[in-house]
Amino acid sequence: MRRDIFQAIADPTRRAIIVLIALQAMTPNDIAEHFDTSRQAVSKHLRILTECELVKQDQQGRNIYYSLEIDKMKEIDKWLEQFRKIWETRFNQLDDVLLTIKNNKK
Amino acid sequence: MRRDIFQAIADPTRRAIIVLIALQAMTPNDIAEHFDTSRQAVSKHLRILTECELVKQDQQGRNIYYSLEIDKMKEIDKWLEQFRKIWETRFNQLDDVLLTIKNNKK
DNA sequence: TATATGCGCAACTTTTTGGTTTCGCAAATT
DNA sequence: AATTTGCGAAACCAAAAAGTTGCGCATATA
């Protein structure tokens, strides 16, 4: 089983769950009500999200509140870093071109 | 078929291909040599990447050079935006806490 | 022109997923 | 104490994905 963060966000329902619990903790039943699926299906998604530590649990009596481990999202950001460098470089190159054109006009 | 960018980056081989062709265009054979898979398997990955417009082709004779459509990567960045807001807010809240502590000392 | 090479495409096989159903346990409610 | 409710876990199923094999076509090379 791969079960890394990229695999976790591949599924649209999982992405929706992530957004949903980003701001406030919710129980599996609460979450399921927001979608067109069963509690069990949500539960499975939550397990996957838990396995890659994207989500944390907080048990209160028989209710289990799930919330987003926001720091984990930074891993995606970190991976994007290398591309951000490239697109910023390209942008700078464009700057250079514009600068050259500008200078040539003088 | 889902075939969106999140599904595209879910596969580790595909992520490796993306990194590989980010800086220089390569043919399917070139790419396959970097991994422990066949050209056909790479070809399939490239097709998926092409379908979600993450990759562009440049035919030169019988060779087809693939390179990354770097702008498409910004879509992931865009999705992350909403979480970046949250983690920056949390950071600011932490700042507030520290500030409060500091002020109380006075 | 004959042969070799690079490629995409389609058919097929094997894993992996996402979902449902069913179960048992623990916490609430009656 | 009996019943209901919220939950995870396991067994099962259908659909999708990843990889392999075997084409056929076009472009090089001999």
PDB file of C-alpha atoms (C1' of nucleotides) in Angstrom:
ATOM      1  CA  MET A   1       0.000   0.000   0.000  1.00  0.00           C
ATOM      2  CA  ARG A   2       1.342   3.356  -1.033  1.00  0.00           C
ATOM      3  CA  ARG A   3      -0.760   5.522   1.211  1.00  0.00           C
ATOM      4  CA  ASP A   4       1.080   8.801   0.889  1.00  0.00           C
ATOM      5  CA  ILE A   5      -0.331  12.293   0.890  1.00  0.00           C
ATOM      6  CA  PHE A   6      -0.472  12.542  -2.898  1.00  0.00           C
ATOM      7  CA  GLN A   7      -2.526   9.399  -3.085  1.00  0.00           C
ATOM      8  CA  ALA A   8      -4.725  10.782  -0.303  1.00  0.00           C
ATOM      9  CA  ILE A   9      -5.650  13.925  -2.215  1.00  0.00           C
ATOM     10  CA  ALA A  10      -6.195  12.088  -5.500  1.00  0.00           C
ATOM     11  CA  ASP A  11      -9.780  11.259  -4.642  1.00  0.00           C
ATOM     12  CA  PRO A  12     -12.246  14.148  -5.040  1.00  0.00           C
ATOM     13  CA  THR A  13     -14.373  13.057  -2.087  1.00  0.00           C
ATOM     14  CA  ARG A  14     -11.283  12.987   0.096  1.00  0.00           C
ATOM     15  CA  ARG A  15     -10.330  16.473  -1.060  1.00  0.00           C
ATOM     16  CA  ALA A  16     -13.820  17.663  -0.162  1.00  0.00           C
ATOM     17  CA  ILE A  17     -13.556  16.054   3.281  1.00  0.00           C
ATOM     18  CA  ILE A  18     -10.212  17.761   3.813  1.00  0.00           C
ATOM     19  CA  VAL A  19     -11.699  21.148   2.988  1.00  0.00           C
ATOM     20  CA  LEU A  20     -14.703  20.420   5.187  1.00  0.00           C
ATOM     21  CA  ILE A  21     -12.762  19.566   8.325  1.00  0.00           C
ATOM     22  CA  ALA A  22     -10.038  22.127   7.762  1.00  0.00           C
ATOM     23  CA  LEU A  23     -11.860  24.728   9.800  1.00  0.00           C
ATOM     24  CA  GLN A  24     -13.902  22.661  12.210  1.00  0.00           C
ATOM     25  CA  ALA A  25     -13.802  19.121  13.552  1.00  0.00           C
ATOM     26  CA  MET A  26     -16.623  16.821  12.510  1.00  0.00           C
ATOM     27  CA  THR A  27     -17.874  13.303  13.159  1.00  0.00           C
ATOM     28  CA  PRO A  28     -18.110  10.695  10.366  1.00  0.00           C
ATOM     29  CA  ASN A  29     -21.894  11.082  10.381  1.00  0.00           C
ATOM     30  CA  ASP A  30     -21.653  14.875  10.081  1.00  0.00           C
ATOM     31  CA  ILE A  31     -19.270  14.491   7.162  1.00  0.00           C
ATOM     32  CA  ALA A  32     -21.369  11.860   5.409  1.00  0.00           C
ATOM     33  CA  GLU A  33     -24.384  14.172   5.489  1.00  0.00           C
ATOM     34  CA  HIS A  34     -22.481  16.625   3.320  1.00  0.00           C
ATOM     35  CA  PHE A  35     -22.013  14.102   0.544  1.00  0.00           C
ATOM     36  CA  ASP A  36     -23.951  11.534  -1.358  1.00  0.00           C
ATOM     37  CA  THR A  37     -22.300   8.571   0.350  1.00  0.00           C
ATOM     38  CA  SER A  38     -22.660   6.363   3.387  1.00  0.00           C
ATOM     39  CA  ARG A  39     -20.998   6.805   6.765  1.00  0.00           C
ATOM     40  CA  GLN A  40     -19.003   3.654   6.139  1.00  0.00           C
ATOM     41  CA  ALA A  41     -17.564   5.021   2.927  1.00  0.00           C
ATOM     42  CA  VAL A  42     -16.582   8.217   4.724  1.00  0.00           C
ATOM     43  CA  SER A  43     -15.121   6.120   7.496  1.00  0.00           C
ATOM     44  CA  LYS A  44     -12.889   4.357   4.999  1.00  0.00           C
ATOM     45  CA  HIS A  45     -11.703   7.657   3.570  1.00  0.00           C
ATOM     46  CA  LEU A  46     -10.990   8.875   7.090  1.00  0.00           C
ATOM     47  CA  ARG A  47      -8.939   5.782   7.750  1.00  0.00           C
ATOM     48  CA  ILE A  48      -6.819   6.479   4.697  1.00  0.00           C
ATOM     49  CA  LEU A  49      -6.411  10.107   5.742  1.00  0.00           C
ATOM     50  CA  THR A  50      -5.487   8.971   9.245  1.00  0.00           C
ATOM     51  CA  GLU A  51      -2.952   6.480   7.934  1.00  0.00           C
ATOM     52  CA  CYS A  52      -1.027   9.229   6.192  1.00  0.00           C
ATOM     53  CA  GLU A  53      -1.416  11.482   9.225  1.00  0.00           C
ATOM     54  CA  LEU A  54      -3.471  14.088   7.447  1.00  0.00           C
ATOM     55  CA  VAL A  55      -6.202  13.915  10.018  1.00  0.00           C
ATOM     56  CA  LYS A  56      -6.408  13.692  13.802  1.00  0.00           C
ATOM     57  CA  GLN A  57      -9.132  12.243  16.013  1.00  0.00           C
ATOM     58  CA  ASP A  58     -10.679  13.560  19.180  1.00  0.00           C
ATOM     59  CA  GLN A  59     -12.983  11.166  20.941  1.00  0.00           C
ATOM     60  CA  GLN A  60     -15.785  12.676  22.969  1.00  0.00           C
ATOM     61  CA  GLY A  61     -17.977   9.999  24.460  1.00  0.00           C
ATOM     62  CA  ARG A  62     -19.109   7.840  21.575  1.00  0.00           C
ATOM     63  CA  ASN A  63     -18.516  10.593  19.033  1.00  0.00           C
ATOM     64  CA  ILE A  64     -15.188  10.840  17.274  1.00  0.00           C
ATOM     65  CA  TYR A  65     -14.352  14.265  15.910  1.00  0.00           C
ATOM     66  CA  TYR A  66     -11.979  14.413  12.976  1.00  0.00           C
ATOM     67  CA  SER A  67      -9.976  17.480  12.074  1.00  0.00           C
ATOM     68  CA  LEU A  68      -7.270  18.343   9.596  1.00  0.00           C
ATOM     69  CA  GLU A  69      -3.614  18.109  10.494  1.00  0.00           C
ATOM     70  CA  ILE A  70      -2.911  21.283   8.595  1.00  0.00           C
ATOM     71  CA  ASP A  71       0.875  21.072   8.860  1.00  0.00           C
ATOM     72  CA  LYS A  72       0.834  17.891   6.812  1.00  0.00           C
ATOM     73  CA  MET A  73      -0.494  19.896   3.881  1.00  0.00           C
ATOM     74  CA  LYS A  74       2.805  21.681   3.787  1.00  0.00           C
ATOM     75  CA  GLU A  75       4.367  18.543   2.353  1.00  0.00           C
ATOM     76  CA  ILE A  76       2.560  19.210  -0.903  1.00  0.00           C
ATOM     77  CA  ASP A  77       3.731  22.766  -0.767  1.00  0.00           C
ATOM     78  CA  LYS A  78       7.266  21.530  -0.231  1.00  0.00           C
ATOM     79  CA  TRP A  79       7.084  19.297  -3.307  1.00  0.00           C
ATOM     80  CA  LEU A  80       5.753  22.194  -5.361  1.00  0.00           C
ATOM     81  CA  GLU A  81       8.717  24.289  -4.281  1.00  0.00           C
ATOM     82  CA  GLN A  82      10.969  22.881  -6.998  1.00  0.00           C
ATOM     83  CA  PHE A  83       8.482  23.875  -9.696  1.00  0.00           C
ATOM     84  CA  ARG A  84       7.869  27.245  -8.161  1.00  0.00           C
ATOM     85  CA  LYS A  85      11.561  27.883  -8.620  1.00  0.00           C
ATOM     86  CA  ILE A  86      11.237  27.045 -12.291  1.00  0.00           C
ATOM     87  CA  TRP A  87       8.232  29.210 -12.966  1.00  0.00           C
ATOM     88  CA  GLU A  88       9.795  32.081 -11.096  1.00  0.00           C
ATOM     89  CA  THR A  89      12.971  31.672 -13.131  1.00  0.00           C
ATOM     90  CA  ARG A  90      10.964  31.723 -16.343  1.00  0.00           C
ATOM     91  CA  PHE A  91       9.278  34.851 -15.120  1.00  0.00           C
ATOM     92  CA  ASN A  92      12.667  36.429 -14.468  1.00  0.00           C
ATOM     93  CA  GLN A  93      13.809  35.403 -17.921  1.00  0.00           C
ATOM     94  CA  LEU A  94      10.795  37.187 -19.304  1.00  0.00           C
ATOM     95  CA  ASP A  95      11.828  40.180 -17.239  1.00  0.00           C
ATOM     96  CA  ASP A  96      15.267  39.980 -18.832  1.00  0.00           C
ATOM     97  CA  VAL A  97      13.736  39.924 -22.291  1.00  0.00           C
ATOM     98  CA  LEU A  98      11.592  42.952 -21.520  1.00  0.00           C
ATOM     99  CA  LEU A  99      14.638  44.690 -20.069  1.00  0.00           C
ATOM    100  CA  THR A 100      16.667  43.951 -23.207  1.00  0.00           C
ATOM    101  CA  ILE A 101      13.914  45.319 -25.422  1.00  0.00           C
ATOM    102  CA  LYS A 102      13.739  48.396 -23.241  1.00  0.00           C
ATOM    103  CA  ASN A 103      17.484  48.935 -23.399  1.00  0.00           C
ATOM    104  CA  ASN A 104      17.575  48.485 -27.150  1.00  0.00           C
ATOM    105  CA  LYS A 105      15.105  51.306 -27.542  1.00  0.00           C
ATOM    106  CA  LYS A 106      17.553  53.720 -25.976  1.00  0.00           C
TER     107      LYS A 106
ATOM    108  CA  MET B   1     -12.129   8.521 -16.152  1.00  0.00           C
ATOM    109  CA  ARG B   2     -11.238  11.128 -13.580  1.00  0.00           C
ATOM    110  CA  ARG B   3      -8.026  12.228 -15.130  1.00  0.00           C
ATOM    111  CA  ASP B   4      -7.415  15.444 -13.280  1.00  0.00           C
ATOM    112  CA  ILE B   5      -4.122  16.837 -12.121  1.00  0.00           C
ATOM    113  CA  PHE B   6      -4.481  15.419  -8.607  1.00  0.00           C
ATOM    114  CA  GLN B   7      -4.953  11.961  -9.975  1.00  0.00           C
ATOM    115  CA  ALA B   8      -2.003  12.558 -12.283  1.00  0.00           C
ATOM    116  CA  ILE B   9       0.413  13.280  -9.450  1.00  0.00           C
ATOM    117  CA  ALA B  10      -0.883  10.449  -7.282  1.00  0.00           C
ATOM    118  CA  ASP B  11       1.387   7.926  -8.957  1.00  0.00           C
ATOM    119  CA  PRO B  12       5.025   8.059  -7.790  1.00  0.00           C
ATOM    120  CA  THR B  13       6.385   7.112 -11.218  1.00  0.00           C
ATOM    121  CA  ARG B  14       4.392   9.936 -12.754  1.00  0.00           C
ATOM    122  CA  ARG B  15       5.731  12.389 -10.189  1.00  0.00           C
ATOM    123  CA  ALA B  16       9.253  11.246 -11.051  1.00  0.00           C
ATOM    124  CA  ILE B  17       8.561  11.716 -14.763  1.00  0.00           C
ATOM    125  CA  ILE B  18       7.254  15.206 -14.085  1.00  0.00           C
ATOM    126  CA  VAL B  19      10.407  16.149 -12.204  1.00  0.00           C
ATOM    127  CA  LEU B  20      12.548  14.583 -14.916  1.00  0.00           C
ATOM    128  CA  ILE B  21      11.050  16.501 -17.815  1.00  0.00           C
ATOM    129  CA  ALA B  22      10.572  19.731 -15.890  1.00  0.00           C
ATOM    130  CA  LEU B  23      13.939  21.054 -16.980  1.00  0.00           C
ATOM    131  CA  GLN B  24      14.537  19.303 -20.289  1.00  0.00           C
ATOM    132  CA  ALA B  25      12.403  17.591 -22.885  1.00  0.00           C
ATOM    133  CA  MET B  26      12.858  13.836 -23.261  1.00  0.00           C
ATOM    134  CA  THR B  27      11.625  10.993 -25.428  1.00  0.00           C
ATOM    135  CA  PRO B  28       9.688   8.045 -23.955  1.00  0.00           C
ATOM    136  CA  ASN B  29      12.768   5.851 -24.359  1.00  0.00           C
ATOM    137  CA  ASP B  30      14.976   8.355 -22.554  1.00  0.00           C
ATOM    138  CA  ILE B  31      12.481   8.509 -19.710  1.00  0.00           C
ATOM    139  CA  ALA B  32      12.053   4.742 -19.469  1.00  0.00           C
ATOM    140  CA  GLU B  33      15.822   4.327 -19.057  1.00  0.00           C
ATOM    141  CA  HIS B  34      15.622   6.310 -15.852  1.00  0.00           C
ATOM    142  CA  PHE B  35      13.210   3.887 -14.273  1.00  0.00           C
ATOM    143  CA  ASP B  36      12.654   0.202 -13.823  1.00  0.00           C
ATOM    144  CA  THR B  37       9.767   0.024 -16.273  1.00  0.00           C
ATOM    145  CA  SER B  38       9.096  -0.505 -19.943  1.00  0.00           C
ATOM    146  CA  ARG B  39       8.727   2.149 -22.620  1.00  0.00           C
ATOM    147  CA  GLN B  40       5.083   1.178 -23.015  1.00  0.00           C
ATOM    148  CA  ALA B  41       4.376   1.763 -19.359  1.00  0.00           C
ATOM    149  CA  VAL B  42       6.034   5.191 -19.592  1.00  0.00           C
ATOM    150  CA  SER B  43       4.049   5.830 -22.735  1.00  0.00           C
ATOM    151  CA  LYS B  44       0.842   5.159 -20.856  1.00  0.00           C
ATOM    152  CA  HIS B  45       1.830   7.536 -18.091  1.00  0.00           C
ATOM    153  CA  LEU B  46       2.675  10.167 -20.683  1.00  0.00           C
ATOM    154  CA  ARG B  47      -0.717   9.721 -22.246  1.00  0.00           C
ATOM    155  CA  ILE B  48      -2.391  10.340 -18.891  1.00  0.00           C
ATOM    156  CA  LEU B  49      -0.201  13.387 -18.311  1.00  0.00           C
ATOM    157  CA  THR B  50      -1.052  14.621 -21.799  1.00  0.00           C
ATOM    158  CA  GLU B  51      -4.762  14.101 -21.213  1.00  0.00           C
ATOM    159  CA  CYS B  52      -4.715  16.453 -18.270  1.00  0.00           C
ATOM    160  CA  GLU B  53      -2.497  18.879 -20.170  1.00  0.00           C
ATOM    161  CA  LEU B  54       0.431  18.567 -17.832  1.00  0.00           C
ATOM    162  CA  VAL B  55       2.780  17.708 -20.639  1.00  0.00           C
ATOM    163  CA  LYS B  56       3.420  18.911 -24.170  1.00  0.00           C
ATOM    164  CA  GLN B  57       4.877  17.076 -27.159  1.00  0.00           C
ATOM    165  CA  ASP B  58       7.393  18.157 -29.728  1.00  0.00           C
ATOM    166  CA  GLN B  59       7.823  15.790 -32.629  1.00  0.00           C
ATOM    167  CA  GLN B  60      11.241  15.765 -34.270  1.00  0.00           C
ATOM    168  CA  GLY B  61      11.373  13.165 -36.996  1.00  0.00           C
ATOM    169  CA  ARG B  62      10.413   9.885 -35.423  1.00  0.00           C
ATOM    170  CA  ASN B  63      11.318  11.094 -31.927  1.00  0.00           C
ATOM    171  CA  ILE B  64       8.707  12.714 -29.750  1.00  0.00           C
ATOM    172  CA  TYR B  65      10.062  14.963 -27.043  1.00  0.00           C
ATOM    173  CA  TYR B  66       7.916  15.454 -23.971  1.00  0.00           C
ATOM    174  CA  SER B  67       8.237  18.392 -21.638  1.00  0.00           C
ATOM    175  CA  LEU B  68       6.371  19.744 -18.659  1.00  0.00           C
ATOM    176  CA  GLU B  69       3.613  22.300 -19.027  1.00  0.00           C
ATOM    177  CA  ILE B  70       4.823  24.095 -15.931  1.00  0.00           C
ATOM    178  CA  ASP B  71       1.891  26.495 -15.715  1.00  0.00           C
ATOM    179  CA  LYS B  72      -0.457  23.596 -15.113  1.00  0.00           C
ATOM    180  CA  MET B  73       1.359  22.890 -11.875  1.00  0.00           C
ATOM    181  CA  LYS B  74       0.018  26.160 -10.581  1.00  0.00           C
ATOM    182  CA  GLU B  75      -3.403  24.543 -10.278  1.00  0.00           C
ATOM    183  CA  ILE B  76      -2.120  22.535  -7.343  1.00  0.00           C
ATOM    184  CA  ASP B  77      -0.679  25.696  -5.886  1.00  0.00           C
ATOM    185  CA  LYS B  78      -4.039  27.349  -6.312  1.00  0.00           C
ATOM    186  CA  TRP B  79      -5.816  24.575  -4.421  1.00  0.00           C
ATOM    187  CA  LEU B  80      -3.265  24.824  -1.624  1.00  0.00           C
ATOM    188  CA  GLU B  81      -3.972  28.525  -1.328  1.00  0.00           C
ATOM    189  CA  GLN B  82      -6.981  27.984   0.969  1.00  0.00           C
ATOM    190  CA  PHE B  83      -4.883  25.975   3.403  1.00  0.00           C
ATOM    191  CA  ARG B  84      -2.005  28.395   3.235  1.00  0.00           C
ATOM    192  CA  LYS B  85      -4.446  31.012   4.480  1.00  0.00           C
ATOM    193  CA  ILE B  86      -5.276  28.797   7.441  1.00  0.00           C
ATOM    194  CA  TRP B  87      -1.714  28.035   8.420  1.00  0.00           C
ATOM    195  CA  GLU B  88      -0.763  31.664   8.089  1.00  0.00           C
ATOM    196  CA  THR B  89      -3.722  32.636  10.280  1.00  0.00           C
ATOM    197  CA  ARG B  90      -2.664  30.102  12.885  1.00  0.00           C
ATOM    198  CA  PHE B  91       0.815  31.532  12.744  1.00  0.00           C
ATOM    199  CA  ASN B  92      -0.590  34.993  13.302  1.00  0.00           C
ATOM    200  CA  GLN B  93      -2.682  33.721  16.196  1.00  0.00           C
ATOM    201  CA  LEU B  94       0.505  32.344  17.692  1.00  0.00           C
ATOM    202  CA  ASP B  95       2.025  35.784  17.197  1.00  0.00           C
ATOM    203  CA  ASP B  96      -0.924  37.252  19.070  1.00  0.00           C
ATOM    204  CA  VAL B  97      -0.405  34.843  21.935  1.00  0.00           C
ATOM    205  CA  LEU B  98       3.262  35.726  22.150  1.00  0.00           C
ATOM    206  CA  LEU B  99       2.398  39.402  22.007  1.00  0.00           C
ATOM    207  CA  THR B 100      -0.134  39.010  24.826  1.00  0.00           C
ATOM    208  CA  ILE B 101       2.408  37.234  26.990  1.00  0.00           C
ATOM    209  CA  LYS B 102       4.921  39.951  26.245  1.00  0.00           C
ATOM    210  CA  ASN B 103       2.448  42.710  27.141  1.00  0.00           C
ATOM    211  CA  ASN B 104       1.417  40.988  30.364  1.00  0.00           C
ATOM    212  CA  LYS B 105       5.028  41.028  31.507  1.00  0.00           C
ATOM    213  CA  LYS B 106       5.070  44.795  31.403  1.00  0.00           C
TER     214      LYS B 106
ATOM    215  C1'  DT C   1      14.474  -1.127 -51.372  1.00  0.00           C
ATOM    216  C1'  DA C   2      15.090  -3.876 -47.181  1.00  0.00           C
ATOM    217  C1'  DT C   3      15.782  -3.501 -42.333  1.00  0.00           C
ATOM    218  C1'  DA C   4      15.917  -1.378 -37.875  1.00  0.00           C
ATOM    219  C1'  DT C   5      14.078   1.907 -34.658  1.00  0.00           C
ATOM    220  C1'  DG C   6      10.733   4.961 -32.095  1.00  0.00           C
ATOM    221  C1'  DC C   7       6.389   5.422 -31.284  1.00  0.00           C
ATOM    222  C1'  DG C   8       1.092   5.054 -30.182  1.00  0.00           C
ATOM    223  C1'  DC C   9      -2.703   2.036 -29.712  1.00  0.00           C
ATOM    224  C1'  DA C  10      -5.514  -1.895 -28.447  1.00  0.00           C
ATOM    225  C1'  DA C  11      -6.226  -6.233 -26.078  1.00  0.00           C
ATOM    226  C1'  DC C  12      -5.400  -8.662 -22.016  1.00  0.00           C
ATOM    227  C1'  DT C  13      -4.019  -9.599 -16.981  1.00  0.00           C
ATOM    228  C1'  DT C  14      -3.285  -8.411 -12.333  1.00  0.00           C
ATOM    229  C1'  DT C  15      -3.747  -5.080  -8.514  1.00  0.00           C
ATOM    230  C1'  DT C  16      -5.736  -1.489  -6.318  1.00  0.00           C
ATOM    231  C1'  DT C  17      -9.779   1.296  -5.216  1.00  0.00           C
ATOM    232  C1'  DG C  18     -14.182   2.887  -3.648  1.00  0.00           C
ATOM    233  C1'  DG C  19     -18.309   1.318  -2.114  1.00  0.00           C
ATOM    234  C1'  DT C  20     -21.797  -1.815   0.347  1.00  0.00           C
ATOM    235  C1'  DT C  21     -23.230  -5.073   3.806  1.00  0.00           C
ATOM    236  C1'  DT C  22     -22.784  -7.101   8.054  1.00  0.00           C
ATOM    237  C1'  DC C  23     -20.944  -7.537  12.415  1.00  0.00           C
ATOM    238  C1'  DG C  24     -19.541  -6.412  17.303  1.00  0.00           C
ATOM    239  C1'  DC C  25     -18.375  -3.071  20.755  1.00  0.00           C
ATOM    240  C1'  DA C  26     -19.009   0.924  23.610  1.00  0.00           C
ATOM    241  C1'  DA C  27     -21.531   4.893  24.946  1.00  0.00           C
ATOM    242  C1'  DA C  28     -26.029   7.149  25.385  1.00  0.00           C
ATOM    243  C1'  DT C  29     -30.981   6.956  26.156  1.00  0.00           C
ATOM    244  C1'  DT C  30     -35.304   4.747  27.671  1.00  0.00           C
TER     245       DT C  30
ATOM    246  C1'  DA D   1     -31.640  -3.525  32.260  1.00  0.00           C
ATOM    247  C1'  DA D   2     -33.092  -3.092  27.426  1.00  0.00           C
ATOM    248  C1'  DT D   3     -32.683  -0.441  23.333  1.00  0.00           C
ATOM    249  C1'  DT D   4     -30.746   2.847  20.333  1.00  0.00           C
ATOM    250  C1'  DT D   5     -26.924   5.176  18.336  1.00  0.00           C
ATOM    251  C1'  DG D   6     -22.059   6.075  16.665  1.00  0.00           C
ATOM    252  C1'  DC D   7     -18.316   3.938  15.417  1.00  0.00           C
ATOM    253  C1'  DG D   8     -14.391   0.768  13.309  1.00  0.00           C
ATOM    254  C1'  DA D   9     -13.338  -3.553  11.067  1.00  0.00           C
ATOM    255  C1'  DA D  10     -13.824  -7.391   8.001  1.00  0.00           C
ATOM    256  C1'  DA D  11     -15.781  -9.652   3.973  1.00  0.00           C
ATOM    257  C1'  DC D  12     -17.299  -8.980  -0.345  1.00  0.00           C
ATOM    258  C1'  DC D  13     -18.091  -6.795  -5.191  1.00  0.00           C
ATOM    259  C1'  DA D  14     -17.670  -3.898  -9.190  1.00  0.00           C
ATOM    260  C1'  DA D  15     -14.921  -0.641 -11.480  1.00  0.00           C
ATOM    261  C1'  DA D  16     -10.673   1.435 -12.486  1.00  0.00           C
ATOM    262  C1'  DA D  17      -5.749   1.610 -12.857  1.00  0.00           C
ATOM    263  C1'  DA D  18      -1.043  -0.069 -13.839  1.00  0.00           C
ATOM    264  C1'  DG D  19       1.535  -3.007 -16.341  1.00  0.00           C
ATOM    265  C1'  DT D  20       2.512  -6.491 -20.311  1.00  0.00           C
ATOM    266  C1'  DT D  21       2.358  -8.183 -24.995  1.00  0.00           C
ATOM    267  C1'  DG D  22       1.657  -7.737 -29.628  1.00  0.00           C
ATOM    268  C1'  DC D  23       0.487  -5.204 -33.255  1.00  0.00           C
ATOM    269  C1'  DG D  24       0.937  -1.423 -37.220  1.00  0.00           C
ATOM    270  C1'  DC D  25       2.742   2.955 -38.900  1.00  0.00           C
ATOM    271  C1'  DA D  26       6.171   6.260 -39.869  1.00  0.00           C
ATOM    272  C1'  DT D  27      10.922   7.674 -40.012  1.00  0.00           C
ATOM    273  C1'  DA D  28      15.624   6.674 -40.204  1.00  0.00           C
ATOM    274  C1'  DT D  29      19.619   3.807 -41.848  1.00  0.00           C
ATOM    275  C1'  DA D  30      21.935   0.124 -44.609  1.00  0.00           C
TER     276       DA D  30
END
